[in-house]
Amino acid sequence: MENPSFVLRAIKDVVIEDRPKPELEDPYDVMVHVAQTGICGSDVHYWQRGRIGDYIVTGPMVLGHESSGVVVEVGSKVKHLKPGDRVALEPGVPCRRCDYCRKGAYHLCGDMIFAATPPWDGTLAKYYINAADFCYKVPDSMTLEEAAMVEPVSVAVAIAKTADLSAHQTVLVLGCGPIGVLCQAVAKSYGAKTVIGVDVVSSRLEVAKSYGVDHTFMPPKPEPGADPIAHAEKVAAMLNEQLGLGDGPDVVLECSGAEPCIQLGIFAAKRGATFVQAGMGKEVVSVPITSVCIKGLVIKGSIRYLAGCYPAAIDLISSGQINVKRLITNRYKFEEAEQAFELVKAGRQDVFKVMIAGVLRMPLFQPPDVHAPVLQQFSLKGKIAAVTGGSRGIGLEIVRGLAEAGADVALIYSSSPDAERTAAEIAAQTGVRVRAYHSDVSKRSIIAETINQITEEFGNGRLDIVVANSGVCANVPSLEYTEETWYRNNSVNYDGVMWTAQAAGKIFEKQGRGNLIITASVSAILVNIPQTQAAYNASKAAVVHLAKSLAVEWANFARVNCISPGFILTKMLTNQPKELMAQWLAMIPGRRICEAAELKSAYVFLASDACSYMTGANLVIDGGYTLP
């Protein structure tokens, strides 16, 4: 398919179909290759009911609007974006000419083109065209999943701005779904003194607690036959008394759309409080209007986003003030989109945000700026790296080199008693973070757990560079191999690379980018003599071809390259019989053995933006050994 799209053909009838690839017509537009899309309740509403208020589905429509992606083409007058830029998409583009737009209230524009709102197609397609000024470049520290979550965070920011939230206020948030929880997080980041989350589902209250709310409250069920209004008033008094809110909260943010919650919020609010209605449930509800008047409440409605909400949301996520990753509970491939919608429709209590990966089939190797000074392109400042076999030999110098280039490095080791001290010394010398992690690359579950731990704890949810460097070598005549000796070589040299790559690749795919470097050997391209090491030679040849295979398979989200060193002065070499050294020297045109430190710059090169177009390569560094 040229442009696979998830299309709502009629009520409860969705299908993936091929649409023509869109063409840029407006010089101020950009074409985006969609990477991640979150499912919103409105998408499910159109799917199941065919309308939301005055917006009625009258023909086939592509669903989805909470998206991120990569720019693939820009209009002739677009100056701030270029192909390769990673962006969050604001899905509503106003006319810019009406009175509302001219006053800065573009969210009220009657001629707004909003993705997946009839009659406009949404973003659940391979390609989507959007106005360039409504595409926001995200920092390298953000994954494309996080970039898709900018949309719901922007909704929460808009609700907070509508409420004129300020420091030291008491804020009551009704509904602890994704928007409610994000409103609570935004309120805390804006300096609210007390934030209370209310929901009838205990698991959602637990999620709210993890986002820093000061109190949670579960309203009791009404007695059979009880008057709903009287019950809401009773529960409001109970809430204020139990939580010591006095006359009530300064601000009420209603994010559930449930009639009992709306009534509860009005009764709980203090005199003169601001009440913002953001949740959408029944179109007509019963409201205690007398209480609104007596209390002098300021009631506002909030819809979508206000000016400045997207940049603010990006700052909140990229700075770590709001962790959106915890809200993503389920992930689906593009071809599984209908399953994803079915899950959201089911309304399971353990499901928060469901994410659908895009049809990613494009190179993402565009560096931040190809015209930057060359030394700047070599910098790894701000990158998160992990190196297996990093406590000695080549691995130790790789760790040192990446740290010297500015990366924070996780040193993964299996048996070194000095690994933690070594990491601390390199950190002190380079001024970056270097931390040691014990693991076993030959065990799939163990190295995966280590890579995930590094990503979450050390990388704050991000991992940019992984070097699969662990290796062992033994000289054994091929007729004398046992299952144990054969397995030992391959479990580390080949299996270990695969399990490390697999764990890293899963993270890279979620992020939309990553960089894997594999340490192979010249033994991968020739048979070293006179030593007998068939297992070593075969395993290194295998990882070179594995790297090439992964480079093709992962071309849309990661670069994969190999370095094949020749004879390097490490313990692996010096442990060999001394009489072999003279023979090797005689075969090396350079007539010397390489120091391990001479390799670190090559790893920095492959890890950097300086070689952004290189993937599937095997860089041989052998003093000319393989040339004759």
XYZ file of C-alpha atoms in Angstrom:
628
model
C 0.000 0.000 0.000
C 1.229 3.473 -0.854
C -0.652 5.179 1.950
C -2.404 2.653 4.237
C -5.137 4.386 6.231
C -7.508 3.313 9.018
C -10.896 4.318 7.623
C -14.319 4.535 9.255
C -16.651 3.571 6.388
C -19.869 3.542 8.416
C -20.978 3.112 12.011
C -19.101 0.151 13.522
C -17.408 -0.495 10.178
C -13.661 0.172 9.980
C -11.043 -1.103 7.556
C -7.434 -0.530 6.541
C -7.439 0.634 2.946
C -4.984 2.236 0.569
C -5.439 5.942 -0.031
C -3.510 8.020 -2.573
C -0.411 9.589 -1.100
C -1.323 13.230 -0.415
C 0.455 16.035 -2.244
C 1.626 19.344 -0.852
C -0.395 22.173 -2.344
C -0.045 24.990 0.193
C 3.528 26.355 0.414
C 3.113 26.654 4.197
C 2.208 22.973 4.729
C 4.378 19.955 5.535
C 3.934 16.245 4.899
C 4.478 14.074 7.962
C 5.151 10.351 8.125
C 2.992 9.439 11.118
C 4.883 7.495 13.783
C 2.577 7.083 16.798
C -1.104 7.751 17.404
C -3.034 7.577 20.650
C -6.703 6.608 20.666
C -9.056 9.279 21.987
C -12.577 8.714 23.215
C -13.902 10.850 20.366
C -12.443 8.375 17.832
C -14.335 5.535 19.486
C -17.475 7.693 19.700
C -17.506 8.319 15.942
C -16.832 4.618 15.316
C -19.696 3.442 17.523
C -22.264 6.224 17.105
C -21.304 8.151 13.990
C -21.640 11.587 15.543
C -20.619 13.929 18.351
C -23.075 16.774 18.703
C -23.390 18.595 15.398
C -20.485 16.670 13.849
C -21.995 13.785 11.900
C -20.102 11.197 9.867
C -21.601 11.306 6.365
C -18.913 9.444 4.435
C -15.668 7.479 4.820
C -13.268 9.183 7.230
C -9.746 8.362 8.461
C -9.701 8.222 12.269
C -7.073 9.460 14.739
C -5.737 12.837 15.837
C -3.275 12.325 18.743
C -0.163 11.868 16.638
C 3.533 12.422 16.210
C 5.713 11.808 13.212
C 8.672 12.707 11.051
C 8.625 15.439 8.422
C 9.231 14.028 4.930
C 8.478 17.052 2.752
C 8.051 20.791 3.344
C 6.320 23.517 1.385
C 8.372 26.137 -0.413
C 7.769 28.805 2.246
C 8.377 26.654 5.335
C 11.543 27.840 7.078
C 11.531 26.338 10.587
C 11.159 22.659 9.653
C 13.037 20.306 7.352
C 12.789 16.643 6.316
C 13.840 14.419 9.196
C 12.527 16.671 11.959
C 10.479 14.863 14.595
C 7.249 16.682 15.391
C 4.116 16.630 17.499
C 1.022 17.396 15.445
C -1.578 19.884 16.649
C -4.530 18.441 14.738
C -6.765 21.511 14.525
C -5.902 24.270 12.036
C -8.123 27.398 12.239
C -9.016 29.754 9.411
C -6.858 32.556 10.890
C -9.254 35.193 9.485
C -12.454 35.142 11.566
C -13.058 37.394 14.586
C -12.246 34.551 16.998
C -8.927 33.829 15.332
C -8.022 37.506 15.137
C -8.704 37.871 18.877
C -6.418 34.892 19.652
C -9.256 32.483 20.472
C -8.560 30.225 17.525
C -9.976 27.209 19.380
C -13.429 28.743 18.813
C -12.978 29.117 15.064
C -16.074 27.888 13.267
C -14.097 26.959 10.161
C -11.420 24.932 11.913
C -10.121 21.888 10.063
C -9.749 19.300 12.804
C -8.364 15.820 12.129
C -10.921 12.997 12.358
C -13.813 15.403 12.797
C -16.347 15.139 9.955
C -15.761 15.756 7.134
C -11.978 15.901 7.679
C -9.694 12.868 7.605
C -7.535 12.061 10.618
C -3.952 11.014 11.160
C -4.159 7.211 11.290
C -2.476 6.892 7.921
C 1.061 6.588 6.677
C 1.148 10.215 5.539
C -0.640 13.299 6.829
C -0.415 16.903 5.663
C -0.599 19.617 8.310
C 0.080 23.325 8.513
C 3.760 23.844 9.334
C 3.011 26.263 12.180
C 0.882 23.564 13.819
C 3.755 21.054 13.778
C 6.051 21.403 16.780
C 9.588 20.075 16.692
C 10.329 17.933 19.745
C 13.734 17.634 21.431
C 15.896 14.557 20.943
C 15.229 13.587 24.556
C 11.572 12.858 23.715
C 10.437 9.626 22.140
C 7.820 9.649 19.389
C 5.400 7.984 21.814
C 5.878 10.882 24.202
C 5.467 13.285 21.284
C 2.070 11.730 20.519
C 1.135 12.268 24.177
C 1.716 16.007 23.740
C -1.877 16.218 22.478
C -3.624 15.048 25.690
C -1.148 17.016 27.812
C -2.028 20.100 25.735
C -5.692 19.479 26.512
C -4.827 19.441 30.221
C -2.756 22.620 29.858
C -5.695 24.297 28.098
C -8.023 23.283 30.935
C -5.561 24.732 33.449
C -5.265 27.987 31.468
C -9.043 28.217 31.150
C -9.245 27.941 34.938
C -6.521 30.588 35.382
C -4.713 28.223 37.715
C -2.182 29.879 39.993
C 0.086 28.901 42.857
C -1.258 27.977 46.304
C -4.752 27.092 45.102
C -6.724 24.023 46.096
C -7.775 22.140 42.982
C -10.432 19.425 42.808
C -10.242 17.185 39.721
C -13.261 15.011 39.005
C -12.408 11.950 36.931
C -9.028 10.210 36.977
C -8.874 9.041 33.394
C -5.974 10.186 31.192
C -7.121 13.826 30.947
C -8.015 14.024 34.637
C -4.679 12.592 35.748
C -2.822 14.944 33.404
C -4.817 17.902 34.773
C -3.705 16.893 38.256
C -0.073 16.753 37.081
C -0.335 20.123 35.353
C -1.916 21.671 38.457
C 0.976 20.435 40.604
C 3.522 21.743 38.108
C 1.781 25.135 38.222
C 2.245 25.272 41.992
C -1.155 24.217 43.322
C -1.088 23.850 47.098
C -3.470 20.899 47.217
C -4.753 18.673 44.415
C -7.547 16.149 44.973
C -8.470 13.387 42.530
C -11.985 11.924 42.548
C -13.095 8.727 40.811
C -15.307 5.710 41.410
C -12.622 3.261 40.227
C -9.947 2.414 42.794
C -7.286 1.501 40.218
C -7.585 4.936 38.636
C -7.177 6.578 42.015
C -3.956 4.602 42.420
C -2.684 6.022 39.126
C -3.644 9.496 40.321
C -1.555 8.986 43.463
C 1.473 8.193 41.308
C 1.105 11.594 39.643
C 1.469 13.516 42.878
C -2.081 14.263 44.013
C -2.327 15.148 47.673
C -5.593 13.321 48.291
C -7.917 10.925 46.516
C -11.607 10.430 47.167
C -14.065 7.735 46.113
C -17.681 8.931 46.400
C -20.041 6.490 48.139
C -22.891 5.040 46.095
C -26.347 6.555 46.693
C -28.944 4.710 48.718
C -31.623 3.000 46.628
C -34.236 5.590 45.634
C -32.147 8.530 46.911
C -32.549 11.875 45.157
C -29.417 12.382 42.987
C -29.111 16.093 43.759
C -29.490 15.571 47.508
C -26.926 12.756 47.361
C -24.428 14.933 45.467
C -24.801 17.716 48.039
C -24.290 15.242 50.878
C -21.170 13.743 49.282
C -19.735 17.224 48.601
C -20.048 18.123 52.273
C -18.432 14.804 53.204
C -15.520 15.407 50.801
C -14.800 18.910 52.104
C -14.998 17.786 55.733
C -12.885 14.630 55.367
C -10.118 16.409 53.445
C -10.169 19.596 55.507
C -11.072 21.844 52.572
C -13.143 24.264 54.637
C -15.548 26.051 52.295
C -14.252 23.940 49.411
C -11.690 24.028 46.604
C -10.702 27.209 44.770
C -10.888 25.469 41.394
C -12.924 22.510 40.152
C -11.854 20.746 36.967
C -14.576 18.368 35.780
C -12.963 15.775 33.490
C -15.410 12.870 33.657
C -18.505 14.223 31.919
C -20.597 12.203 34.394
C -23.703 13.996 35.660
C -23.177 13.014 39.351
C -19.623 14.388 39.208
C -20.778 17.682 37.720
C -23.322 18.039 40.516
C -20.758 17.039 43.149
C -18.245 19.587 41.869
C -20.719 22.457 41.994
C -21.776 21.636 45.550
C -18.148 21.161 46.710
C -16.781 24.411 45.216
C -16.202 27.345 47.523
C -17.894 30.684 46.979
C -16.448 32.492 44.001
C -14.632 29.380 42.764
C -13.910 28.643 39.123
C -15.555 25.547 37.673
C -14.231 24.283 34.310
C -16.230 21.686 32.415
C -13.972 19.588 30.169
C -15.479 16.098 30.304
C -18.136 15.222 27.761
C -20.859 12.727 28.635
C -24.571 13.203 28.145
C -25.387 16.248 26.053
C -27.997 17.437 28.558
C -27.535 17.129 32.327
C -29.296 18.354 35.455
C -27.325 21.134 37.117
C -28.024 22.697 40.569
C -28.148 26.163 39.052
C -29.344 27.844 42.238
C -26.150 26.771 43.975
C -24.146 28.189 41.061
C -25.856 31.566 41.510
C -25.708 31.670 45.304
C -22.013 30.786 45.327
C -21.182 33.127 42.459
C -19.326 30.394 40.641
C -17.454 31.172 37.448
C -18.311 28.345 35.055
C -16.275 27.885 31.904
C -16.128 25.303 29.183
C -12.831 23.998 27.822
C -12.364 22.501 24.397
C -9.161 21.314 22.732
C -6.215 23.717 23.052
C -5.409 27.388 23.476
C -2.515 29.344 22.012
C 0.777 28.223 23.544
C -0.521 24.938 24.947
C 1.506 22.680 22.657
C 4.886 24.326 23.430
C 4.008 24.268 27.143
C 3.122 20.568 26.977
C 6.371 19.751 25.192
C 8.311 21.573 27.919
C 6.454 19.740 30.700
C 7.197 16.337 29.147
C 10.781 16.965 28.016
C 11.744 18.473 31.375
C 10.475 15.417 33.214
C 7.780 17.315 35.125
C 5.106 15.064 33.648
C 5.880 11.411 32.945
C 3.446 10.389 30.214
C 4.993 6.962 29.626
C 3.218 5.500 32.664
C -0.148 6.288 31.115
C 0.538 4.186 28.013
C -0.815 0.797 29.011
C -1.266 -0.893 25.623
C 0.554 -0.764 22.286
C -0.548 -2.062 18.894
C 0.876 -2.257 15.406
C -0.874 -0.320 12.657
C -2.413 -3.472 11.184
C -3.904 -4.193 14.638
C -5.719 -0.845 14.824
C -9.190 -2.363 15.013
C -8.102 -4.529 17.961
C -6.831 -1.394 19.673
C -10.195 0.329 19.190
C -12.028 -2.731 20.495
C -9.911 -2.616 23.654
C -10.748 1.050 24.283
C -14.429 0.406 23.588
C -14.463 -2.391 26.190
C -13.808 0.209 28.898
C -11.505 -1.952 30.978
C -10.407 -0.273 34.190
C -6.749 -1.188 33.690
C -6.556 0.513 30.274
C -5.497 4.149 30.194
C -3.882 5.194 26.929
C -3.674 2.908 23.918
C -1.018 3.694 21.308
C -0.939 2.593 17.670
C 2.425 2.564 15.892
C 2.489 4.074 12.442
C 3.401 2.430 9.163
C 7.075 3.242 9.616
C 9.042 2.521 6.514
C 11.403 5.392 5.930
C 14.940 6.333 6.941
C 15.135 8.467 10.064
C 18.858 9.154 9.818
C 18.596 12.902 9.358
C 20.767 14.518 12.033
C 19.602 17.653 13.819
C 21.599 19.848 11.453
C 23.697 18.524 8.577
C 25.266 21.943 8.178
C 26.472 22.173 11.773
C 30.258 22.445 12.318
C 31.762 19.007 11.984
C 33.050 18.762 15.562
C 29.574 19.622 16.806
C 28.222 16.660 14.844
C 30.664 14.373 16.673
C 29.372 15.497 20.079
C 27.369 12.979 22.102
C 26.324 15.484 24.752
C 22.981 14.532 26.260
C 22.979 11.018 24.769
C 22.373 7.880 26.836
C 24.636 4.932 25.970
C 25.103 1.357 27.195
C 28.153 -0.853 26.530
C 28.281 -4.588 27.192
C 31.674 -6.000 28.146
C 32.518 -2.484 29.245
C 34.796 -3.137 32.199
C 38.004 -4.067 30.390
C 39.853 -4.110 27.086
C 38.095 -2.640 24.049
C 34.841 -2.224 25.977
C 36.492 -0.095 28.640
C 37.917 2.236 25.989
C 34.517 2.436 24.291
C 32.980 3.553 27.587
C 35.753 6.099 28.030
C 35.410 7.415 24.476
C 31.639 7.824 24.603
C 31.921 9.582 27.961
C 34.653 11.885 26.672
C 32.318 12.810 23.783
C 29.644 13.842 26.297
C 27.366 10.788 26.610
C 26.139 9.366 29.897
C 27.268 5.732 29.808
C 26.017 2.553 31.455
C 28.931 0.122 31.775
C 27.596 -3.452 31.600
C 29.891 -6.174 32.960
C 29.736 -9.845 33.908
C 32.622 -10.605 36.244
C 34.819 -7.577 37.011
C 35.264 -6.811 40.734
C 36.444 -3.286 39.840
C 33.588 -2.263 37.534
C 31.943 0.189 39.915
C 35.262 1.844 40.785
C 36.164 2.050 37.093
C 32.821 3.690 36.284
C 33.289 6.217 39.080
C 36.785 7.097 37.872
C 35.648 7.711 34.288
C 32.730 9.801 35.550
C 35.125 11.936 37.609
C 37.487 12.367 34.659
C 34.832 13.270 32.094
C 32.148 15.078 34.101
C 29.313 12.846 32.857
C 27.388 10.047 34.504
C 28.945 6.583 34.244
C 27.344 3.728 36.142
C 28.132 0.004 36.296
C 25.443 -2.654 35.777
C 26.020 -6.370 36.289
C 24.406 -8.646 33.714
C 24.752 -11.764 31.571
C 24.394 -11.237 27.814
C 24.018 -14.961 27.153
C 20.683 -15.006 29.004
C 17.933 -13.279 27.041
C 15.771 -12.382 30.031
C 18.679 -11.098 32.113
C 20.196 -8.736 29.531
C 16.700 -7.526 28.572
C 15.997 -6.702 32.212
C 19.319 -4.844 32.437
C 18.710 -2.837 29.248
C 15.221 -1.903 30.448
C 16.549 -0.942 33.870
C 19.200 1.279 32.305
C 16.567 2.915 30.105
C 14.184 3.683 32.952
C 16.558 4.446 35.834
C 19.664 5.764 34.121
C 18.183 7.183 30.923
C 14.917 8.493 32.398
C 13.013 6.467 29.814
C 15.445 6.925 26.936
C 18.326 4.985 25.359
C 20.199 6.353 22.343
C 23.257 4.144 21.827
C 23.949 0.485 22.598
C 27.299 -1.181 21.939
C 27.174 -4.999 21.914
C 30.817 -5.620 22.708
C 30.962 -8.711 24.936
C 33.102 -11.517 23.532
C 35.154 -14.571 24.436
C 37.737 -16.579 22.508
C 39.272 -20.038 22.958
C 41.694 -21.920 20.727
C 40.235 -25.384 20.289
C 40.800 -27.779 17.360
C 37.469 -28.296 15.636
C 37.554 -32.065 16.222
C 37.890 -31.508 19.958
C 34.958 -29.184 20.599
C 32.532 -30.314 23.276
C 28.999 -29.067 23.596
C 30.160 -26.933 26.514
C 33.089 -25.226 24.759
C 31.091 -24.684 21.558
C 28.148 -23.274 23.497
C 30.358 -20.981 25.578
C 31.760 -19.238 22.500
C 28.455 -18.882 20.716
C 26.316 -18.018 23.730
C 28.386 -14.883 24.324
C 29.683 -13.942 20.863
C 26.504 -14.601 18.893
C 23.525 -15.201 21.189
C 24.690 -12.406 23.474
C 24.739 -9.940 20.595
C 21.275 -11.021 19.472
C 19.695 -10.744 22.917
C 21.350 -7.379 23.523
C 20.207 -6.152 20.112
C 16.676 -7.427 20.633
C 16.293 -5.673 23.985
C 17.707 -2.436 22.593
C 15.705 -2.681 19.374
C 12.387 -2.833 21.209
C 13.264 0.422 22.941
C 14.555 2.021 19.742
C 11.341 1.136 17.920
C 9.204 2.804 20.591
C 11.415 5.881 20.512
C 11.515 6.010 16.735
C 15.315 6.155 16.718
C 18.384 4.440 18.083
C 21.931 3.352 17.308
C 23.344 -0.161 17.692
C 27.063 -0.852 17.272
C 28.398 -4.408 17.325
C 31.992 -5.396 17.976
C 32.883 -8.131 15.500
C 36.418 -9.090 14.369
C 38.614 -9.500 11.319
C 38.047 -13.182 12.040
C 34.612 -12.599 10.523
C 36.077 -12.047 7.046
C 39.094 -14.377 7.047
C 40.387 -17.416 8.884
C 43.023 -16.324 11.342
C 46.098 -18.544 11.360
C 47.826 -20.465 12.807
C 45.469 -20.615 15.844
C 42.450 -22.896 15.713
C 39.316 -20.994 16.682
C 36.496 -22.130 14.422
C 33.781 -21.245 16.948
C 35.113 -17.707 17.382
C 35.516 -17.145 13.628
C 32.055 -18.495 12.856
C 30.339 -16.516 15.619
C 31.960 -13.251 14.508
C 31.014 -13.882 10.878
C 27.470 -14.525 12.064
C 27.191 -11.227 13.952
C 28.391 -9.236 10.942
C 25.610 -10.738 8.868
C 23.198 -10.295 11.779
C 24.088 -6.603 11.846
C 23.401 -6.273 8.127
C 20.076 -8.061 8.529
C 19.040 -5.818 11.419
C 20.147 -2.712 9.516
C 17.671 -3.557 6.770
C 14.875 -4.665 9.090
C 15.244 -1.680 11.423
C 15.959 0.946 8.780
C 12.968 2.991 9.841
C 14.033 3.460 13.449
C 17.691 2.538 14.037
C 21.156 2.437 12.544
C 23.140 -0.796 12.977
C 26.861 -1.037 12.253
C 29.846 -3.252 13.080
C 33.467 -2.590 13.953
C 35.879 -5.430 13.191
C 39.156 -4.898 15.038
C 42.352 -6.723 14.106
C 44.973 -7.624 16.708
C 44.354 -5.399 19.736
C 46.482 -5.346 22.875
C 43.955 -6.762 25.340
C 43.903 -9.766 27.658
C 42.166 -11.769 24.949
C 45.313 -11.311 22.862
C 48.008 -11.474 25.527
C 46.532 -14.729 26.845
C 47.426 -16.358 23.531
C 50.738 -18.303 23.233
C 53.627 -15.820 22.888
C 55.072 -17.565 19.850
C 52.002 -16.521 17.902
C 52.766 -12.820 18.364
C 55.761 -12.839 16.015
C 53.767 -14.586 13.310
C 50.930 -12.058 13.575
C 53.297 -9.093 13.490
C 54.844 -10.460 10.328
C 51.436 -10.529 8.651
C 50.404 -6.974 9.656
C 51.558 -4.326 7.177
C 51.556 -1.817 10.028
C 54.049 -4.043 11.899
C 52.565 -3.344 15.312
C 49.730 -4.365 17.606
C 46.964 -1.796 18.115
C 46.263 -0.212 21.500
C 42.636 -0.567 22.607
C 42.409 3.208 23.076
C 42.999 3.686 19.335
C 39.536 2.248 18.647
C 37.396 4.521 20.808
C 37.173 7.337 18.262
C 35.712 4.935 15.693
C 32.923 4.006 18.097
C 32.267 7.688 18.803
C 32.027 8.268 15.043
C 29.431 5.498 14.580
C 27.512 6.697 17.637
C 27.365 10.308 16.454
C 25.444 12.392 13.935
C 28.648 12.632 11.921
C 27.797 9.327 10.210
C 24.008 9.718 10.101
C 23.758 8.006 6.698
C 25.808 4.924 7.610
C 24.031 1.693 8.429
C 24.812 -1.963 7.748
C 28.529 -1.199 7.511
C 31.419 -3.248 8.875
C 34.307 -0.929 9.727
C 37.576 -2.891 9.631
C 40.413 -1.524 11.786
C 43.375 -3.860 11.452
C 46.516 -1.996 10.368
C 46.089 -3.503 6.903
C 46.078 -7.130 8.115
C 43.216 -8.242 5.839
C 44.536 -6.458 2.713
C 47.196 -8.865 1.330
